[in-house]
PDB file of C-alpha atoms in Angstrom:
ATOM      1  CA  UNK A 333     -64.869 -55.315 -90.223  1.00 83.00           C
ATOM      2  CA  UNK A 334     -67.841 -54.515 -87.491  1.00 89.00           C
ATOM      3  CA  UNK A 335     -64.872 -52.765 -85.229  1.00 94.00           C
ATOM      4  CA  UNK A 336     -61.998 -51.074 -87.190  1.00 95.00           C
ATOM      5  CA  UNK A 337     -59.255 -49.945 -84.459  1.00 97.00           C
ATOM      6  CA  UNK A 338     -58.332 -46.493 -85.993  1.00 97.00           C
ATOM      7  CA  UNK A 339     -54.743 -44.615 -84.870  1.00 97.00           C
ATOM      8  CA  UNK A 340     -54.233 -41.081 -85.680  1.00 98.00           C
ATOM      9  CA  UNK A 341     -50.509 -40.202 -85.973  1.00 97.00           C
ATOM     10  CA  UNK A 342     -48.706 -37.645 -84.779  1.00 97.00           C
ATOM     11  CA  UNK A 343     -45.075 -36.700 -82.958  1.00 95.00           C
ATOM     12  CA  UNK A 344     -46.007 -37.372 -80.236  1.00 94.00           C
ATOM     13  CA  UNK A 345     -49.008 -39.355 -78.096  1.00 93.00           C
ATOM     14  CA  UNK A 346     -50.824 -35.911 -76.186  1.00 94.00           C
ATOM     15  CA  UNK A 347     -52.562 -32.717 -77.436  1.00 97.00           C
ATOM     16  CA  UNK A 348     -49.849 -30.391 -78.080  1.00 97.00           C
ATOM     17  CA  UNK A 349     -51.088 -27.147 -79.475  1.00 97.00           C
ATOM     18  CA  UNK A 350     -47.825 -25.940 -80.551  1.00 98.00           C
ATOM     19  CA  UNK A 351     -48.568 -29.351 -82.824  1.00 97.00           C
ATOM     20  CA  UNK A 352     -51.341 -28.460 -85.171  1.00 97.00           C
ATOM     21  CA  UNK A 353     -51.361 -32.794 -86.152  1.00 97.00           C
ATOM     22  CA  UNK A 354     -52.068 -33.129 -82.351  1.00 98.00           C
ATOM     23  CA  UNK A 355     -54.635 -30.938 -82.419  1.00 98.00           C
ATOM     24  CA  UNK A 356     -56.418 -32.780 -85.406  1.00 97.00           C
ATOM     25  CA  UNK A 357     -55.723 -36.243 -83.892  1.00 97.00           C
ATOM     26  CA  UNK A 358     -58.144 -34.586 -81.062  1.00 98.00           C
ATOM     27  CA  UNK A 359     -60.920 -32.949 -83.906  1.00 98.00           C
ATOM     28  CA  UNK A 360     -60.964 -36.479 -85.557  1.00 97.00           C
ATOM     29  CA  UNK A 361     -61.116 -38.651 -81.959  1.00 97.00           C
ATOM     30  CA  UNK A 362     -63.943 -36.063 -81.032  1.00 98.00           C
ATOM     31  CA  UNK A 363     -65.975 -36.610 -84.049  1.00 97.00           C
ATOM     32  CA  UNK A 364     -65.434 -40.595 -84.169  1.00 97.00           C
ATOM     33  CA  UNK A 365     -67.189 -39.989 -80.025  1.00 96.00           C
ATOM     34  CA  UNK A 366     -69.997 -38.011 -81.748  1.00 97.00           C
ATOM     35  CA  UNK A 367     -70.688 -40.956 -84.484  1.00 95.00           C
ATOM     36  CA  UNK A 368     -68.956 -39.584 -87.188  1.00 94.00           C
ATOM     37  CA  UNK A 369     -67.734 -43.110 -88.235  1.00 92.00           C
ATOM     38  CA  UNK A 370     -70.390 -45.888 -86.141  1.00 93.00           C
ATOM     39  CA  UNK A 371     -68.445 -48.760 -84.715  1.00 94.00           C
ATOM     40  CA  UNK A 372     -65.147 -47.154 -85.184  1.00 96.00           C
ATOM     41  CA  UNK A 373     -62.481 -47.445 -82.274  1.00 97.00           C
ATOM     42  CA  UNK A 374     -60.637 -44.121 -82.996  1.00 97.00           C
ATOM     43  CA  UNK A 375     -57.713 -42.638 -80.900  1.00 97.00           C
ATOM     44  CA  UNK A 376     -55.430 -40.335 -81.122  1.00 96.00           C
ATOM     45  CA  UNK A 377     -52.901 -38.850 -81.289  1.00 96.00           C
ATOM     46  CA  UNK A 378     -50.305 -41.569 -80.918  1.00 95.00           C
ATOM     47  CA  UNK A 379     -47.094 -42.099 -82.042  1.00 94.00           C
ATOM     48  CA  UNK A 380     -46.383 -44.400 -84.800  1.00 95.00           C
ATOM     49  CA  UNK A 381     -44.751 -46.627 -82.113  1.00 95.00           C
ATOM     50  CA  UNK A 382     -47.417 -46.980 -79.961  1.00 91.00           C
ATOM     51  CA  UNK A 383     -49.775 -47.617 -82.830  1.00 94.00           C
ATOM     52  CA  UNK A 384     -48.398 -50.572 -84.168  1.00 93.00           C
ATOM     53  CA  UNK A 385     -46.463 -51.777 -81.038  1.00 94.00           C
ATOM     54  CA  UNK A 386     -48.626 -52.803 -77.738  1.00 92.00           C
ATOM     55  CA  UNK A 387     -45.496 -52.869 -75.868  1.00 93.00           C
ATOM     56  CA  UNK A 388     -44.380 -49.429 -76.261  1.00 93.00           C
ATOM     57  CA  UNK A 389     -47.783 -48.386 -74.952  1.00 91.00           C
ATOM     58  CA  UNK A 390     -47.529 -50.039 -71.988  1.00 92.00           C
ATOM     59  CA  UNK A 391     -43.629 -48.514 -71.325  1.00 94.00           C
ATOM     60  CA  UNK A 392     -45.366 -45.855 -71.994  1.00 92.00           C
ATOM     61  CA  UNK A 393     -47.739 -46.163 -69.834  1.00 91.00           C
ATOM     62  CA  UNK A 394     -50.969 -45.143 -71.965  1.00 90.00           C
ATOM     63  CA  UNK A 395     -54.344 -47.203 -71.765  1.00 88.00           C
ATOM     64  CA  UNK A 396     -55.621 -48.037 -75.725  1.00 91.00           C
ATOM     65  CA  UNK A 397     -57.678 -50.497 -77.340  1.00 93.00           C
ATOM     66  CA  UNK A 398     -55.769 -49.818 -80.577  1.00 95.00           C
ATOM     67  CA  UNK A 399     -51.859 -50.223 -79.584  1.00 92.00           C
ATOM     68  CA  UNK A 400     -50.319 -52.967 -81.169  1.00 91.00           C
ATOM     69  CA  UNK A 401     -53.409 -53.740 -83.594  1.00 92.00           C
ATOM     70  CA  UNK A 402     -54.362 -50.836 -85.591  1.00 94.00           C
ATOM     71  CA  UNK A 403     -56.323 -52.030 -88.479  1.00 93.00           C
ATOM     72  CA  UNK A 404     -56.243 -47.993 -89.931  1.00 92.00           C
ATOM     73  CA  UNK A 405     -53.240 -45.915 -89.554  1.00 94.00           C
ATOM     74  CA  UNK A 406     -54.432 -42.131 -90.836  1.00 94.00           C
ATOM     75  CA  UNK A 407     -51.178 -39.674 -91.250  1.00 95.00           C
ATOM     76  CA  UNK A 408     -51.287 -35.867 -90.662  1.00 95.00           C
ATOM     77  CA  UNK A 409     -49.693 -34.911 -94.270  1.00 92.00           C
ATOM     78  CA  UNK A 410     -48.888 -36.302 -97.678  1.00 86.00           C
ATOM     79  CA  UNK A 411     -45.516 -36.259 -96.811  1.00 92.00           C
ATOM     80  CA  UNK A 412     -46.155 -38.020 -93.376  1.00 94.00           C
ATOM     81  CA  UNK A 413     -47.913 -40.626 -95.403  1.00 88.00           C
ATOM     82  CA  UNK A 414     -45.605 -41.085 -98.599  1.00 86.00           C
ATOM     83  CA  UNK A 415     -42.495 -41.852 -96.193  1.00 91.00           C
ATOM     84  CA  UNK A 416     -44.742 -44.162 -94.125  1.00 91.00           C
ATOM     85  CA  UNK A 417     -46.200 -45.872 -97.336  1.00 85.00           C
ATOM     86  CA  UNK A 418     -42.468 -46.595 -98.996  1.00 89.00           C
ATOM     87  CA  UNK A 419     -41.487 -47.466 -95.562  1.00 91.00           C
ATOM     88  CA  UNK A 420     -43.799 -50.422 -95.318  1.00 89.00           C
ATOM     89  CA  UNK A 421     -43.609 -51.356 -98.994  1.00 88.00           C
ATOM     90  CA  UNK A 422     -39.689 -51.134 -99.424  1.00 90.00           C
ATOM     91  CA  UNK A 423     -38.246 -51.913 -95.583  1.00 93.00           C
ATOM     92  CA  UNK A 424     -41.263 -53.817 -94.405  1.00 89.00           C
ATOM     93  CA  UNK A 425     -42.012 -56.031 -97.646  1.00 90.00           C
ATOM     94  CA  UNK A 426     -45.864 -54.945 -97.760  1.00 87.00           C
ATOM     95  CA  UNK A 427     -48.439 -53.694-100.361  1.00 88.00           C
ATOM     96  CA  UNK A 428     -49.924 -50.721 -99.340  1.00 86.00           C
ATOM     97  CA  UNK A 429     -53.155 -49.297-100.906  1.00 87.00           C
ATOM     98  CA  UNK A 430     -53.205 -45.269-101.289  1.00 84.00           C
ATOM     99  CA  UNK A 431     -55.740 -43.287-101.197  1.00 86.00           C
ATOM    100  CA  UNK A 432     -56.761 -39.170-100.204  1.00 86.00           C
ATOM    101  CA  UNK A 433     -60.165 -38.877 -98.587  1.00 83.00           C
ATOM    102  CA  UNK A 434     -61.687 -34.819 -98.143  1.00 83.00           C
ATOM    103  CA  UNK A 435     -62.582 -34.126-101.882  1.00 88.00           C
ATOM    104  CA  UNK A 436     -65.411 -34.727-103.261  1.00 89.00           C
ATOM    105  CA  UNK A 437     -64.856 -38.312-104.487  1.00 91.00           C
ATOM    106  CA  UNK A 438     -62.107 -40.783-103.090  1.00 91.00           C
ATOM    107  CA  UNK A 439     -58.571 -40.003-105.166  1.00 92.00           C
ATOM    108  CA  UNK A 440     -56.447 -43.115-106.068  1.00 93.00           C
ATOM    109  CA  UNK A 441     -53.379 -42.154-104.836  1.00 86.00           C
ATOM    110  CA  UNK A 442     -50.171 -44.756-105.942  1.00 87.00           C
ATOM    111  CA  UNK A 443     -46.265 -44.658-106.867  1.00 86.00           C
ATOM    112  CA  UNK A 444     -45.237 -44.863-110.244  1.00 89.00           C
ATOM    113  CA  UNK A 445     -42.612 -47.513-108.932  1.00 89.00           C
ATOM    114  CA  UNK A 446     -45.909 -49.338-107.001  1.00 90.00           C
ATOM    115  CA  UNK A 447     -46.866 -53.145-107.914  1.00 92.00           C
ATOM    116  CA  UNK A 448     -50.029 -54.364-109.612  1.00 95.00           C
ATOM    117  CA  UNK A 449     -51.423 -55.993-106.749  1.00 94.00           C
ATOM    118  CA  UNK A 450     -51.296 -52.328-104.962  1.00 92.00           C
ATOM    119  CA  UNK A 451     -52.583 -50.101-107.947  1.00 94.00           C
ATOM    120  CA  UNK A 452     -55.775 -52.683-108.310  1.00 96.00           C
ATOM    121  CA  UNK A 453     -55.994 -52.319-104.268  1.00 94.00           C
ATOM    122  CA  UNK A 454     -55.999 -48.807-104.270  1.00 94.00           C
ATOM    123  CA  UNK A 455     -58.809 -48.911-106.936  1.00 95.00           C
ATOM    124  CA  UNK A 456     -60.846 -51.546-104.850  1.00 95.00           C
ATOM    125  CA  UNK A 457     -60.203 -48.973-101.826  1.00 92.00           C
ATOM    126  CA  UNK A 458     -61.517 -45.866-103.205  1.00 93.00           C
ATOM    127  CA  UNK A 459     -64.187 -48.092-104.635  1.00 94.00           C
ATOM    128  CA  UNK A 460     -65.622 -48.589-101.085  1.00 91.00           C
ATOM    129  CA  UNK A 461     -65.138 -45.191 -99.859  1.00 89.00           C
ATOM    130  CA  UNK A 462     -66.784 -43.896-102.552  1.00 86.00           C
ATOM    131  CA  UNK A 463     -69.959 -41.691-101.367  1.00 77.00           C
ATOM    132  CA  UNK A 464     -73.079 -43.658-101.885  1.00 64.00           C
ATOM    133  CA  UNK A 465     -75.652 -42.192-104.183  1.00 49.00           C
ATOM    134  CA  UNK A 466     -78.583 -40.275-102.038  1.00 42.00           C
TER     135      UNK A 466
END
């Protein structure tokens, strides 16, 4: 993908510092601007409703290239995440991949309850993530 649209997700859609995920929707949208990730479209934070929905950012009234077609979602806490996985697997009808990036090497991260297709995903992810060799 020579684009990936990235949203960062938090409460709510504006640097709150009384929200520490705000804050690190900001540190991540900062370091996407400095190159951290080339050709990534990264903003943040936003809620999960403008992420996936176009039309709630525009009642909204915010200006994003990534509303409504996120190809990333990136949650501010395993918790965050786990609800938001089993939400899209067990409401939604998807297969999810899992995976935690920040240690040293990628760390498969699936449900004990999670499908095939999903544990061989999240293998394939972390596969591609994985640091190259220097």
């Amino acid at each position: 993908m020579a684009q990936p649209k990235v949203g960062i997700l938090a409460a709510v859609e504006w640097v709150n510092p009384a929200i520490p995920a705000t804050l690190d929707a900001q540190a991540l949208v900062d370091a996407a601007k400095a190159g951290a990730w080339p050709g990534a479209l990264v903003e943040g934070p936003c809620g999960f409703d403008n992420a996936i929905c176009a039309k709630a950012a525009r009642i909204k009234k915010m200006e994003s290239q990534v509303s409504g077609d996120a190809d990333l979602l990136v949650v501010p806490d395993l918790n965050a995440g786990n609800m938001l996985y089993k939400s899209f697997n067990y409401v939604g009808g998807g297969e999810c991949a899992g995976l935690v990036l920040g240690a040293r090497v990628p760390i498969v991260l699936t449900s004990r309850s999670d499908s095939l297709l999903a544990r061989i995903a999240s293998v394939a992810l972390a596969v591609l993530a994985m640091p190259r060799a220097r």
